[in-house]
Coordinates of C-alpha atoms and ligand atoms in Angstrom, one line a residue:
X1 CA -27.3 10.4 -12.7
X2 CA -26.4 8.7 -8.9
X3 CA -25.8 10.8 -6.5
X4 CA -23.1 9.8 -3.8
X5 CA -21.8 11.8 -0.8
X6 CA -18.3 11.0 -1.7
X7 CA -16.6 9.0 -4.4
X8 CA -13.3 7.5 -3.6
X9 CA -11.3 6.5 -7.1
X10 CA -8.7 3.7 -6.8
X11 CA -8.2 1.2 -4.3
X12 CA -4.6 1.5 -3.1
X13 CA -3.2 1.7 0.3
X14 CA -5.8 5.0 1.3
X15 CA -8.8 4.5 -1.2
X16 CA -10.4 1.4 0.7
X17 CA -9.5 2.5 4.4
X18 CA -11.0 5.9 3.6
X19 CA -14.2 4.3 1.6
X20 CA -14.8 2.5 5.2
X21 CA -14.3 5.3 7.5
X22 CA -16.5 7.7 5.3
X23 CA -19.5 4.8 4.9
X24 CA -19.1 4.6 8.8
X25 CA -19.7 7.8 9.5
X26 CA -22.9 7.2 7.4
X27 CA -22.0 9.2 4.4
X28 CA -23.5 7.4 1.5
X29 CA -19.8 6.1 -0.6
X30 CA -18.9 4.7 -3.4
X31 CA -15.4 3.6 -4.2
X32 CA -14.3 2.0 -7.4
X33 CA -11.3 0.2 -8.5
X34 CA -10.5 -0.9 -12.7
X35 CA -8.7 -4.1 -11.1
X36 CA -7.9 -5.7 -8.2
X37 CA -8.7 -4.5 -4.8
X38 CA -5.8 -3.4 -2.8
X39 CA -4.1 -2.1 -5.4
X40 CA 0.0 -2.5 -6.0
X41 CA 1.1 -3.4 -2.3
X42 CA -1.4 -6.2 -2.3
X43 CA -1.1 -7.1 -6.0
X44 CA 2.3 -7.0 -7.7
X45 CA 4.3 -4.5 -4.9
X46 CA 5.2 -4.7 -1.8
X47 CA 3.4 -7.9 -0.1
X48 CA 4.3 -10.4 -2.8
X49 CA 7.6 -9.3 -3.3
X50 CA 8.5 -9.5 0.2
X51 CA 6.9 -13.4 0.1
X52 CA 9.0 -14.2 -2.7
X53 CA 12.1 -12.3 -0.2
X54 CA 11.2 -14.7 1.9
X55 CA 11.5 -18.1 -0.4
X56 CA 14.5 -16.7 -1.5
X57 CA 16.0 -15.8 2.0
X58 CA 15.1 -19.9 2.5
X59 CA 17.3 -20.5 -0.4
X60 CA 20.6 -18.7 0.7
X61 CA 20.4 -19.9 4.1
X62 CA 20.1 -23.5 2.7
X63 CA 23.2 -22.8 0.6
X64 CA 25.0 -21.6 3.6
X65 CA 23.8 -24.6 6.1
X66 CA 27.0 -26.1 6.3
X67 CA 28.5 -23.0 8.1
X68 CA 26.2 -23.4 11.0
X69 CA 27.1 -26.9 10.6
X70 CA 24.1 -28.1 9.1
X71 CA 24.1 -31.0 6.4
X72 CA 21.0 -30.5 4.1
X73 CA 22.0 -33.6 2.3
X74 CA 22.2 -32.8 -1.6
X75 CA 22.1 -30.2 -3.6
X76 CA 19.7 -27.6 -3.2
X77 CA 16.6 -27.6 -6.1
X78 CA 14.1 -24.2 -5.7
X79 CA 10.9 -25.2 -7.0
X80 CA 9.9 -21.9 -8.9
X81 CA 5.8 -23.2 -9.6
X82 CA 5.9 -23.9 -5.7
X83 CA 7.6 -20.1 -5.0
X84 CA 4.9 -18.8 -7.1
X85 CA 2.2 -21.0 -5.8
X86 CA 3.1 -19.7 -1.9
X87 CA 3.1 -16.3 -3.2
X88 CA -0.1 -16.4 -5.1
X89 CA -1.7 -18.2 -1.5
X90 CA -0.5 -15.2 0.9
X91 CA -1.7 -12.5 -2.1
X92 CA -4.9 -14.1 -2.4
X93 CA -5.8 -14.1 1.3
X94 CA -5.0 -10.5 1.4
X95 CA -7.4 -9.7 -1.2
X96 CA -10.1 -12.1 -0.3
X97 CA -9.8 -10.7 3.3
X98 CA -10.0 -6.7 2.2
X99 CA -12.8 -7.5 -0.8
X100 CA -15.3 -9.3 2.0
X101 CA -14.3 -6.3 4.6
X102 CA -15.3 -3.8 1.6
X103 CA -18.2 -5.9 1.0
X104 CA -19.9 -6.4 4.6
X105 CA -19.3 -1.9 5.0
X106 CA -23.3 -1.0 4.9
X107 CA -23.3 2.6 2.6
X108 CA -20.6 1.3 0.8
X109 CA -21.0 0.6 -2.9
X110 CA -18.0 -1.3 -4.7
X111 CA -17.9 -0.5 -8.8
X112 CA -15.5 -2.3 -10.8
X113 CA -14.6 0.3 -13.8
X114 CA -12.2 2.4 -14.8
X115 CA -13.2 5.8 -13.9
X116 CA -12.7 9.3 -15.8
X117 CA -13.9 12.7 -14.2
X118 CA -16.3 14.5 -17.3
X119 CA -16.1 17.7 -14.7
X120 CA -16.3 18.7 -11.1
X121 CA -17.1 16.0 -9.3
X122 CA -19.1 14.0 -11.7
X123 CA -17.0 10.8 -12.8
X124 CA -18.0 8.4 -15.7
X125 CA -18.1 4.1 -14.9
X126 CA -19.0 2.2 -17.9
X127 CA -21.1 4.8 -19.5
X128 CA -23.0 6.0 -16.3
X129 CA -22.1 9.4 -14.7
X130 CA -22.0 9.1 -10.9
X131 CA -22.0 12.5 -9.1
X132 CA -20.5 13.2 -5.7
X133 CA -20.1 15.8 -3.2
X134 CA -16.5 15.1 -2.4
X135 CA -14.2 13.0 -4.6
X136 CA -11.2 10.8 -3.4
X137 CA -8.4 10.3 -5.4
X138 CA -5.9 7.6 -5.0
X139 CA -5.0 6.0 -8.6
X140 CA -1.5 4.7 -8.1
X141 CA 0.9 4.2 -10.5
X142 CA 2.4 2.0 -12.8
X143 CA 6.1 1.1 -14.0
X144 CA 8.4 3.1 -16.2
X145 CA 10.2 1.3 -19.1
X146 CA 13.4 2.4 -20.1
X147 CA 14.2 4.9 -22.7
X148 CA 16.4 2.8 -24.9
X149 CA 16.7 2.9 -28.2
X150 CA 15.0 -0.6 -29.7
X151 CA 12.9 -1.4 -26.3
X152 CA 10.2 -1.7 -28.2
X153 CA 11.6 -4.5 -29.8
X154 CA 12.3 -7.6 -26.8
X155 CA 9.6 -8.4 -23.6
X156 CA 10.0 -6.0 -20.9
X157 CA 9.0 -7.7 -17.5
X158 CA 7.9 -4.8 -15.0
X159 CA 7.1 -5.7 -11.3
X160 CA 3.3 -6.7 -12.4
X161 CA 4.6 -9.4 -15.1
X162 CA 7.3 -10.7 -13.1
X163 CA 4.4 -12.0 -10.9
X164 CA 3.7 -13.9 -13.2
X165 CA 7.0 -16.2 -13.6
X166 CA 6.7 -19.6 -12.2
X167 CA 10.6 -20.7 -14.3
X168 CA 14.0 -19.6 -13.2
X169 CA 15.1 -17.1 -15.7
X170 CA 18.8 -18.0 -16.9
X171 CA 19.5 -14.8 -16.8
X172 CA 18.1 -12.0 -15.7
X173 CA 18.9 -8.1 -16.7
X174 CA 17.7 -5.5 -14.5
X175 CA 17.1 -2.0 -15.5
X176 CA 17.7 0.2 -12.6
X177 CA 20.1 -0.3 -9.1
X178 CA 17.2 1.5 -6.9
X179 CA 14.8 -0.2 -4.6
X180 CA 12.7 -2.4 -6.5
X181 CA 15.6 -3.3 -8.3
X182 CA 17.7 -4.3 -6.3
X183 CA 14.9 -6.3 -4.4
X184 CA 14.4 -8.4 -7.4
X185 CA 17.7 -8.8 -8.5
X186 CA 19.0 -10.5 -5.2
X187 CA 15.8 -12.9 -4.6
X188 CA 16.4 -14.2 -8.3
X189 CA 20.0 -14.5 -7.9
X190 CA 19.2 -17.0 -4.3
X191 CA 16.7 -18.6 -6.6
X192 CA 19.2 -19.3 -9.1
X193 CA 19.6 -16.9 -12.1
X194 CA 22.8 -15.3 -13.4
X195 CA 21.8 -11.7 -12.3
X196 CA 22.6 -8.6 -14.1
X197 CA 22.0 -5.0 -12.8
X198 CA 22.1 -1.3 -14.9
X199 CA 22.1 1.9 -13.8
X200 CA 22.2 5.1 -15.7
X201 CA 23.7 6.7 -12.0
X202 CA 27.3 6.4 -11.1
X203 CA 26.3 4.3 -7.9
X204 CA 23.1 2.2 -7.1
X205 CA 20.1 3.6 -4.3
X206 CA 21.3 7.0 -5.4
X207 CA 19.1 9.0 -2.7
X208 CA 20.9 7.2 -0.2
X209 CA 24.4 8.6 1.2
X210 CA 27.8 6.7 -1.0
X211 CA 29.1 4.8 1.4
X212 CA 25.3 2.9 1.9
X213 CA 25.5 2.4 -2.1
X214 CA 28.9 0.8 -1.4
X215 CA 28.3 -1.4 1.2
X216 CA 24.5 -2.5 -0.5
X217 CA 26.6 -2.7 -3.8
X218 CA 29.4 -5.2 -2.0
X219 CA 26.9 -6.9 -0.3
X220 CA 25.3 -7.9 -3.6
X221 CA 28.4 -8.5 -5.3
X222 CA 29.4 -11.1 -2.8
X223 CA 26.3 -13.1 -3.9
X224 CA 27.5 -12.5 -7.5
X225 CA 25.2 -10.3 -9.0
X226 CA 26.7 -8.0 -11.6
X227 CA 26.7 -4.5 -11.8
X228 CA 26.9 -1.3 -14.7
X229 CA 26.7 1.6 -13.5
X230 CA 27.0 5.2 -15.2
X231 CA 25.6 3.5 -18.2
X232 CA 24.7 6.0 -21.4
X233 CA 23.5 4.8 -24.8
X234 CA 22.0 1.7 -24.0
X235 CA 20.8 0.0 -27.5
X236 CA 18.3 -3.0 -27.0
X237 CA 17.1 -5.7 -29.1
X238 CA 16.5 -9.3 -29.6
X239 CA 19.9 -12.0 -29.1
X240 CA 21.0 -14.0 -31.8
X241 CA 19.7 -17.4 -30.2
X242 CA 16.9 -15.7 -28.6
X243 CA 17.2 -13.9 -25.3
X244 CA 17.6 -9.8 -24.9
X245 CA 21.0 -7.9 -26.0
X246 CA 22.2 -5.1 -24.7
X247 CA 25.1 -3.0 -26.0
X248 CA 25.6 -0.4 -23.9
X249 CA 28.1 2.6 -22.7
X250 CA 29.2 1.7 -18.9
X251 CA 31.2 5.2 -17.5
X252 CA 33.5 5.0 -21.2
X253 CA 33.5 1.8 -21.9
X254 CA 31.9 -0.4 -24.2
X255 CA 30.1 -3.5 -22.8
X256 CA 27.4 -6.2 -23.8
X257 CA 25.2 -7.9 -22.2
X258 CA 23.0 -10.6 -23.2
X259 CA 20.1 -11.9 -20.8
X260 CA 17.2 -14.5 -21.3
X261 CA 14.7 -12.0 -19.6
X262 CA 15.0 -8.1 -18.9
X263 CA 13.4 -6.8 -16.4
X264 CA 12.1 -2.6 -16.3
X265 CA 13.1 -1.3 -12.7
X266 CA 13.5 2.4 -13.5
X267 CA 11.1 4.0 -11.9
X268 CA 7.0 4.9 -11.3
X269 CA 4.4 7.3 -13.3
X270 CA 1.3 8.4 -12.3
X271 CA -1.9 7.1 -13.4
X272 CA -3.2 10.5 -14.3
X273 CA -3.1 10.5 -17.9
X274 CA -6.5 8.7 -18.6
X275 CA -8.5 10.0 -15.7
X276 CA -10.1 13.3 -17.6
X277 CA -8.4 15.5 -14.7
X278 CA -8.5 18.7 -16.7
X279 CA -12.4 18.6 -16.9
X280 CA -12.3 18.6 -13.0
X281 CA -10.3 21.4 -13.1
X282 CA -7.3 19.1 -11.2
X283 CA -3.7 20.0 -12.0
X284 CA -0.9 18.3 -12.2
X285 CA 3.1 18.8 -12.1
X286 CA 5.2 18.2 -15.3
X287 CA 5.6 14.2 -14.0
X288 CA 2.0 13.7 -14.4
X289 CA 1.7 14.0 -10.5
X290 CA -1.6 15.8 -8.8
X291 CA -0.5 18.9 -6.7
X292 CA -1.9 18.9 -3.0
X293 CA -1.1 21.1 -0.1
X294 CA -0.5 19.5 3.2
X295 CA -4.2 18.5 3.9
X296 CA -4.1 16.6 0.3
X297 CA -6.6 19.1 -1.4
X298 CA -6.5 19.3 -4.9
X299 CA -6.5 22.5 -7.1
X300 CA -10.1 21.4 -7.5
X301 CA -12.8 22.1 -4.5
X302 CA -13.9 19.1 -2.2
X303 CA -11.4 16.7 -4.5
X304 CA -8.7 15.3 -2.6
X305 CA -5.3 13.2 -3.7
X306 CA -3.8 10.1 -2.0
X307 CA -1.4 8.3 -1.9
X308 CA 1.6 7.8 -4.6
X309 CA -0.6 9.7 -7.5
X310 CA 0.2 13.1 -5.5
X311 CA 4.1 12.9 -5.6
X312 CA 4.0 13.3 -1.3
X313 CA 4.8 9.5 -1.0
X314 CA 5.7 6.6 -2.5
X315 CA 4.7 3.9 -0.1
X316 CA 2.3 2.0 1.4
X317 CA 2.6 3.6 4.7
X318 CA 2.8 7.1 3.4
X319 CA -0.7 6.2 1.3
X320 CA -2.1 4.9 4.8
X321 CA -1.1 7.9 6.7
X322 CA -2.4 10.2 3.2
X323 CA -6.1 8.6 4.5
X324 CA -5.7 9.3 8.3
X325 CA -4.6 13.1 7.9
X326 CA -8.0 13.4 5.5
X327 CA -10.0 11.0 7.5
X328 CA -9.1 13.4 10.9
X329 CA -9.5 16.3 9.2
X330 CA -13.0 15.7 7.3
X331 CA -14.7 13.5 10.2
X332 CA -12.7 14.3 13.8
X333 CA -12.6 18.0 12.9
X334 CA -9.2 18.0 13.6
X335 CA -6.2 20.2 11.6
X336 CA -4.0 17.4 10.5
X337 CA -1.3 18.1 7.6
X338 CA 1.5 15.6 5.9
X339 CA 3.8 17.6 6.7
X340 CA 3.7 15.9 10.7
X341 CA 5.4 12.8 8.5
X342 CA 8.6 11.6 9.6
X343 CA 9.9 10.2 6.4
X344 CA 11.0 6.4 6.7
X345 CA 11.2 3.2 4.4
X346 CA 13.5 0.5 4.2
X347 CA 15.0 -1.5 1.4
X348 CA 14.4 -5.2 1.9
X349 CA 17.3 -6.6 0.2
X350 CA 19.3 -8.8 2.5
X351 CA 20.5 -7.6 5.3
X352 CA 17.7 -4.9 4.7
X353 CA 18.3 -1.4 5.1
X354 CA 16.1 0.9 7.3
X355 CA 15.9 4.7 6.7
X356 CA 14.6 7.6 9.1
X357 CA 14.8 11.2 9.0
X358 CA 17.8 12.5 7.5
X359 CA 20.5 11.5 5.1
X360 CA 24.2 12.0 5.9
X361 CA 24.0 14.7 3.0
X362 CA 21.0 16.5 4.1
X363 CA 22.7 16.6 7.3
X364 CA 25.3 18.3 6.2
X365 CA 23.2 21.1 3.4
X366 CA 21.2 21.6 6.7
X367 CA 24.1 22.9 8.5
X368 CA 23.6 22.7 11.4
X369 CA 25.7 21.2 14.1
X370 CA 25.5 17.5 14.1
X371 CA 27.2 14.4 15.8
X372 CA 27.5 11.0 13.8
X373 CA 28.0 7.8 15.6
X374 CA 28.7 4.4 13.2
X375 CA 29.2 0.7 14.1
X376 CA 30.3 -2.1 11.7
X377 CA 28.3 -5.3 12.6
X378 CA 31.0 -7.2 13.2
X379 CA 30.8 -5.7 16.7
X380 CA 27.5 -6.7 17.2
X381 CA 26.9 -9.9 19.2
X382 CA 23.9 -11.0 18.2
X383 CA 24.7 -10.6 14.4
X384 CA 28.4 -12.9 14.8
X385 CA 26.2 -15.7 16.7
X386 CA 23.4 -15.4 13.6
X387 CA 26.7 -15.7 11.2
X388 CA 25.5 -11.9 9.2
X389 CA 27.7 -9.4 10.3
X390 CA 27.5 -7.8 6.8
X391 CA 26.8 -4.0 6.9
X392 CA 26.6 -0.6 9.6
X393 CA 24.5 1.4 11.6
X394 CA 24.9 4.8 11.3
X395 CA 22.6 7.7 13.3
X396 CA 22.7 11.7 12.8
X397 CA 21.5 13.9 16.1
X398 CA 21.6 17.6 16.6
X399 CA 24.1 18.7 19.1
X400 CA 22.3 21.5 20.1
X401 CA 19.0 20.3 20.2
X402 CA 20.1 16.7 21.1
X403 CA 17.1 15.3 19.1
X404 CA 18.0 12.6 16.6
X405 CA 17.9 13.6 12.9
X406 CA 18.2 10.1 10.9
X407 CA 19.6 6.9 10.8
X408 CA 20.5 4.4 8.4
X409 CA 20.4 0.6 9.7
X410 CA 22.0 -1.2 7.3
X411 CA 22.3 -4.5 9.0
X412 CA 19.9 -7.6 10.1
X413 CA 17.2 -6.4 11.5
X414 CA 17.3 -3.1 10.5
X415 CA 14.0 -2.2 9.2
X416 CA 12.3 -3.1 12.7
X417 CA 14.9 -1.8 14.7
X418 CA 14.6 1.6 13.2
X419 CA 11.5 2.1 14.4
X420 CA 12.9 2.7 17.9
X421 CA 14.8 5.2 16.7
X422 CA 11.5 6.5 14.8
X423 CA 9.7 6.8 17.2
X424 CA 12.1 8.5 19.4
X425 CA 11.8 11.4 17.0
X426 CA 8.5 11.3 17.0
X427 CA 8.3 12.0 21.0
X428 CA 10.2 14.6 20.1
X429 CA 12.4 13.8 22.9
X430 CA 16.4 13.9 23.5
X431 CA 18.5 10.8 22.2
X432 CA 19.5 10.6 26.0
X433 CA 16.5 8.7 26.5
X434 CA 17.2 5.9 24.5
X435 CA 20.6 5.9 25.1
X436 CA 20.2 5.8 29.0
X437 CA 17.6 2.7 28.1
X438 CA 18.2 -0.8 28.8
X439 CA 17.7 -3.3 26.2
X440 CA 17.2 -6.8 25.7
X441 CA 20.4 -8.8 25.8
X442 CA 21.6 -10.0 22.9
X443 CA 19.7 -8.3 20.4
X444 CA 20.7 -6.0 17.7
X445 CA 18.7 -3.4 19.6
X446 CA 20.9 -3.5 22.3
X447 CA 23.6 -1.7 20.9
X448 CA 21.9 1.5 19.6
X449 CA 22.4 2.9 23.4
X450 CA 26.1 1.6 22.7
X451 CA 26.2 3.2 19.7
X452 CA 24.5 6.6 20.8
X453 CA 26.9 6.3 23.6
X454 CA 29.6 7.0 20.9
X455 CA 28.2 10.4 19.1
X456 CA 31.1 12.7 18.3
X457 CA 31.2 15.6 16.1
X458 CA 30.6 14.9 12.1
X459 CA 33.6 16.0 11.1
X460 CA 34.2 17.6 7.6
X461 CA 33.5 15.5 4.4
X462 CA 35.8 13.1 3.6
Ligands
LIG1 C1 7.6 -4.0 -6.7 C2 7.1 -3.0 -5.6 C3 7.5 -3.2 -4.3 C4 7.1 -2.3 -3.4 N1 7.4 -2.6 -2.1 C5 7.1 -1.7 -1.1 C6 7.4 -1.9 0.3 O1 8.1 -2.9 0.6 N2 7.0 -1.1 1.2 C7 6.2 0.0 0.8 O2 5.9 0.8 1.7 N3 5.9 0.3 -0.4 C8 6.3 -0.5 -1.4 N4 5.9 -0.3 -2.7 C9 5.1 0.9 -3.0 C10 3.7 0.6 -2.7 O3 3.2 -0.5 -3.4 C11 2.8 1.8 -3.0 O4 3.4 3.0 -2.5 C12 1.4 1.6 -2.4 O5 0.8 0.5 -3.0 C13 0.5 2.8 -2.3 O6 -0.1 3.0 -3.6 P1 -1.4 3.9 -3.7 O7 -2.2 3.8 -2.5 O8 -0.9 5.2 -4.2 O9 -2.1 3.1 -5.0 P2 -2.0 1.7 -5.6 O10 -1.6 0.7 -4.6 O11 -1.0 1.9 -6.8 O12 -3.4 1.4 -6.2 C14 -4.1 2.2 -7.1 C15 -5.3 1.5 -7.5 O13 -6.1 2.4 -8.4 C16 -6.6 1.7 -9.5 N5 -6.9 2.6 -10.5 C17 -6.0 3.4 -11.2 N6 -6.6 4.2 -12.1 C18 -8.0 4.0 -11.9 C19 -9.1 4.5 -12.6 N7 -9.0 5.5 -13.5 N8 -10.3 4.0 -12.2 C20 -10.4 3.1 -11.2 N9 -9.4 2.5 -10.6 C21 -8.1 3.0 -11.0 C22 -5.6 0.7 -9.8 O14 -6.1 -0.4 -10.5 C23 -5.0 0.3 -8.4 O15 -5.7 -0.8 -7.9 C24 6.3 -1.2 -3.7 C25 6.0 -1.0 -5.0 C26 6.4 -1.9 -6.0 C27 6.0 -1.7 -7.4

C-alpha cells in the first residue's frame, strides 16, 4: 500500500491549487484526475464557452456593421472548423500550462485514474490502494439529461459534446432557459442556427427576480431565438426526415418542435455515485451532493469536499475560494469558513448579466428596510455611443445600515462592473463611499454614483 500525506481526488477549480499548496508546504501529495486536468472550467465549461462567446460576439457585431457605418463588403460566412479550431487553441494552452505547473511541484505525484475510496482514507487507482492521512475531494459534476419520455431514443448533446461540433446545426433545441442554456443558445443563434429554447419554468433564469427574466428573455427574442416556457409532457423521439421531434405541452397548449440537434441544458449532478463514498463513511444529501460544514469537512474525519460536488457552489470561483478557506485553515492556522462568501456570478449572454448579494425577492423575505435605485441604459452615455443600450442596473442597500445588499447589472459591461459594487460589500463599508466617488468619464461605471445618488424607498410589490 503507498502511503501519502494527503490525497487530493479530482482536478477542478480547488483540487490542483490545493495539491500545490499542500506539496509546498512539503507534505508528501498526490492528486489524481480520470481525465483531463482542470477539470470542466478548463475543458467543456466555462473557458471554452466563453471563447466560442467571443467568436460569436464577432459575428453579431459583423451583422450590425452598417449601423456604426461600417461596410464589411458581403455577406457574412462563420467558419465553424475555424470557431472550433480557436477554441480548441485557448483550451489547450490552459491545460498544457496547469499540466507542466502540476508537473515541475516537487512532492507532488500526478495519477491518471478514476479513483474509489474502499474505506477511510484508503482510495483505489487501477487496482492499487493508496492510503492517506487527509483526503481532498473535489470530483465535479456532470450534465443532467432531461426526463422526457423517449430521450433515450435521439443524441442528446450536453455541454461536453457540444465541444465537439465543428458544423452549424440547422437547428438547435435547447433543453433548459438557465445559465448554460441560454449561453449556448444565443452564441449558436450569432453563428447561424434557428435557435429553440424549453423550459419546464414559467419564465427563463428562474433564481433571478421576473423582470431580469423579462428583459434577458426580450433581449434574446430580438435576436430571434424562440422560447417555451411552462412546458409539461414533453415526448421526444427521432423526426421523420431525420432530426429530433418534440411534442410537447407549452402552459396549455399543444406545440411541436422539430430540431436537427437537441441540446441537454437542465441542470448538474454530482459525481458521487461511483466514488465508494459509503466505505469512507462520507454522506451525502438526497441530490447526491457531499454534506460539509463551513470549513468543507466531511461527515468523515480528515476528508474534506470542494468545490461543486459539495452543493456550497457552483462555480469556478466558489471552487477556488472552497481551496483557500481549507488551504488557510490547514497550513496558515487560521479559522476561515464559506460562509465569509459574498455570493456573485454573472451570466454571459449578451449584454451579460452580473449578480451580487441579494435578489430583489430575498430583499423583500428579508424584511428589512431597503431602498432600490434602477436605471435603463438608455441613459447611459457610454452604452448610446457603443450602440447597446439594451438592459438595467438595478442595486438593493439597507437603509438602516446603509451597506449595499445586491445588485443586478444587466447591461454591457456588467459582469466587471459589478465587482465595484462587490467589493464595496466586502469593506463592509457604507454605499456613501462609492457614491461620493469620482469615476472615469464615460464609462458605464460612472454612473453607479448617479445611480446610488437615486436610492429611494422599495416600495411595495408591484
Ligand atoms: C457549460 C458550462 C459553463 C460554465 N461557465 C462558468 C462560468 O462562466 N463561470 C463560472 O464560474 N463557472 C462556470 N461553470 C461552472 C464551473 O465550470 C464549475 O463550477 C467549476 O469547474 C468548478 O468545478 P469543480 O472544481 O467542482 O470540479 P470540475 O471542474 O467539475 O472537475 C472535477 C474533476 O474531477 C474529475 N473526477 C471526477 N470523478 C473522479 C474520480 N472518481 N476519480 C478521479 N477524477 C475524478 C473529473 O474528471 C474532473 O476533471 C460552467 C459550467 C459549465 C458546464
Amino acid at each position: 500500500m503507498l502511503s501519502y500525506h494527503a490525497i487530493v481526488i479530482g482536478s477542478g477549480q480547488a483540487g490542483p491549487f490545493l495539491a500545490v499548496r499542500l506539496a509546498r508546504a512539503g507534505l508528501r501529495t498526490a492528486l489524481i484526475e480520470r481525465e483531463h486536468f482542470g477539470g470542466t472550467c478548463v475543458n467543456d465549461g466555462c473557458i471554452p464557452t466563453k471563447t466560442l462567446v467571443a467568436s460569436a460576439r464577432v459575428a453579431h457585431l459583423m451583422r450590425r456593421a452598417a449601423d456604426y457605418g461600417v461596410d464589411i463588403g458581403g455577406p457574412l460566412r462563420v467558419d465553424m472548423k475555424a470557431v472550433k479550431a480557436r477554441k480548441d487553441r485557448i483550451v489547450a494552452q490552459s491545460v498544457e500550462k496547469l499540466t507542466q505547473w502540476l508537473s515541475d511541484t516537487p512532492n507532488l505525484t500526478l495519477i491518471r485514474s478514476h479513483a474509489r475510496f474502499t474505506g477511510p482514507r484508503t482510495i483505489e487507482v487501477d487496482g492499487a490502494t493508496l492510503r492517506a492521512d487527509k483526503v481532498f475531494i473535489n470530483v465535479g459534476g456532470r450534465a443532467l439529461l432531461p426526463a422526457w419520455h423517449g430521450i433515450e431514443t435521439v443524441p442528446v448533446l450536453t455541454n461536453t459534446s457540444m465541444m465537439q461540433l465543428d458544423a452549424l446545426p440547422e437547428h438547435l433545441i435547447v433543453a433548459g432557459g438557465s445559465y448554460i442554456g441560454l449561453e449556448f443558445a444565443q452564441m449558436y443563434r450569432r453563428f447561424g442556427s434557428r435557435v429553440t429554447v424549453i423550459e419546464s419554468a414559467d419564465r427563463l433564469i428562474g433564481r433571478e427576480d421576473r423582470e431580469v427574466s423579462r428583459e434577458v428573455q426580450a433581449i434574446l427574442e430580438r435576436e430571434g431565438i424562440q422560447f417555451h416556457l411552462s412546458v409539461h409532457c414533453a415526448k421526444v423521439g427521432p423526426g421523420e426526415g431525420g432530426g429530433i421531434r418534440i411534442a410537447l405541452n407549452a402552459g396549455g397548449s399543444a406545440r411541436e418542435v422539430v430540431g436537427s440537434h437537441l441540446l441537454a441544458a437542465v441542470g448538474r449532478r454530482p459525481n458521487t455515485d461511483d466514488l465508494g463514498l459509503a466505505r469512507a463513511g462520507v454522506m451525502t444529501d438526497a441530490r447526491g451532493y457531499i454534506q460539509v460544514d463551513d470549513a468543507l469537512r466531511t461527515t468523515a474525519p480528515c476528508v474534506w469536499a470542494l468545490g461543486d460536488v459539495n452543493g456550497r457552489g457552483a462555480f469556478t470561483h466558489t471552487s477556488y475560494h472552497d481551496h483557500q478557506v481549507v488551504a488557510a485553515n490547514l497550513l496558515d492556522g487560521a479559522r476561515r469558513s464559506i460562509a465569509e462568501r459574498i455570493p456573485a456570478y454573472a451570466l454571459f449572454t449578451d449584454p451579460p448579466l452580473g449578480r451580487v448579494g441579494m435578489s430583489e425577492a430575498e430583499v423583500r423575505t428579508s424584511g428589512r428596510p431597503a431602498l432600490v435605485a434602477t436605471m435603463p441604459m438608455t441613459r447611459v452615455g457610454r452604452a448610446r455611443e457603443r450602440g447597446e443600450t439594451q438592459g438595467f442596473m438595478k442595486v438593493f442597500v439597507d437603509a438602516r445600515t446603509e451597506r449595499i445588499l445586491g445588485a443586478a447589472l444587466l447591461c454591457i459591461e456588467g459582469d466587471e462592473i459589478v465587482h465595484s459594487l462587490l467589493d464595496m460589500m466586502a469593506a463592509d463599508v457604507s454605499y456613501k463611499v462609492v457614491a461620493r466617488a469620482v469615476h472615469i468619464h464615460p464609462t458605464v461605471s460612472e454612473l453607479i454614483p448617479t445611480l446610488l445618488g437615486e436610492l429611494a424607498p422599495l416600495g411595495a410589490e408591484a
